[in-house]
XYZ file of C-alpha atoms in Angstrom:
98
model
C 0.000 0.000 0.000
C 1.501 3.339 -1.043
C -1.107 5.807 0.247
C -3.619 5.658 3.079
C -6.440 6.301 0.617
C -6.842 7.360 -3.001
C -9.337 10.199 -3.175
C -10.470 12.326 -6.088
C -11.464 15.599 -4.443
C -10.425 18.163 -1.861
C -12.811 17.654 1.072
C -11.306 20.490 3.123
C -12.285 24.171 2.792
C -10.462 26.351 0.275
C -7.370 27.808 1.926
C -6.577 30.359 -0.798
C -2.786 30.117 -0.384
C -0.651 31.446 -3.219
C 2.575 29.781 -4.400
C 4.525 32.450 -2.531
C 2.641 31.677 0.711
C 3.226 27.920 0.276
C 6.936 28.660 -0.081
C 6.933 30.196 3.427
C 5.968 26.839 4.996
C 9.080 24.837 5.896
C 9.100 21.263 4.551
C 8.846 18.359 6.948
C 8.873 14.593 6.645
C 5.580 12.856 5.918
C 4.984 9.120 5.581
C 3.495 8.168 2.208
C 1.118 5.717 3.868
C -0.408 8.554 5.911
C -1.425 10.559 2.818
C -4.821 10.711 1.137
C -4.593 11.813 -2.484
C -6.907 14.457 -3.913
C -6.428 13.138 -7.456
C -7.268 9.614 -8.526
C -5.520 9.833 -11.894
C -2.070 10.902 -12.988
C -0.797 11.487 -16.482
C 2.172 9.182 -17.083
C 3.876 11.960 -19.039
C 4.004 13.959 -15.779
C 5.419 11.039 -13.849
C 8.017 9.946 -16.375
C 9.133 13.306 -17.776
C 12.773 14.065 -17.046
C 11.911 17.631 -16.017
C 8.702 16.878 -14.111
C 10.332 17.922 -10.833
C 12.156 20.923 -12.316
C 9.277 23.394 -12.538
C 7.255 24.632 -9.589
C 7.828 23.944 -5.914
C 10.407 21.307 -5.027
C 8.145 19.987 -2.271
C 4.632 18.547 -2.512
C 1.811 20.437 -0.828
C -0.112 18.636 1.901
C -3.142 19.940 3.791
C -3.770 18.646 7.299
C -7.464 18.840 8.138
C -9.540 16.984 10.721
C -6.627 14.722 11.599
C -5.976 13.613 8.000
C -3.184 14.515 5.579
C -4.330 15.335 2.023
C -1.816 15.428 -0.813
C -3.010 18.503 -2.691
C -0.138 18.939 -5.127
C 2.840 16.743 -5.977
C 1.300 13.340 -6.685
C 3.977 12.661 -9.310
C 6.712 13.388 -6.733
C 5.088 11.082 -4.179
C 4.831 8.265 -6.708
C 8.446 8.750 -7.745
C 9.447 8.419 -4.094
C 7.425 5.201 -3.816
C 9.001 3.812 -6.993
C 12.403 4.419 -5.386
C 11.306 2.343 -2.367
C 11.090 5.373 -0.079
C 8.326 5.541 2.525
C 9.022 9.134 3.596
C 8.501 12.315 1.591
C 9.524 15.889 2.392
C 6.469 18.106 1.930
C 5.091 21.483 2.941
C 2.198 20.865 5.339
C -0.535 23.462 5.854
C -2.547 22.859 9.023
C -6.145 24.012 8.640
C -8.342 24.502 11.697
C -11.102 21.900 12.110
């Protein structure tokens, strides 16, 4: 099992963070098996592209809400980590109030 659950939506309220605001959150370690995805499908071109981790934030974005961790952005990075037999991922985690 790679993820805790594969979801296809964002059940938490809209946080409205910009890319600049995400960048202010320091990355921390997160276990892959504690994450719930917010996308059920991934384009293989995104996963396998040589530059897929070059553009954008280096760290996936995770939202913690009601005791759960939701992988909002960076599914391709999380899957790459799993394919390399890693169980831990460095991600930026935004904690939303319940």
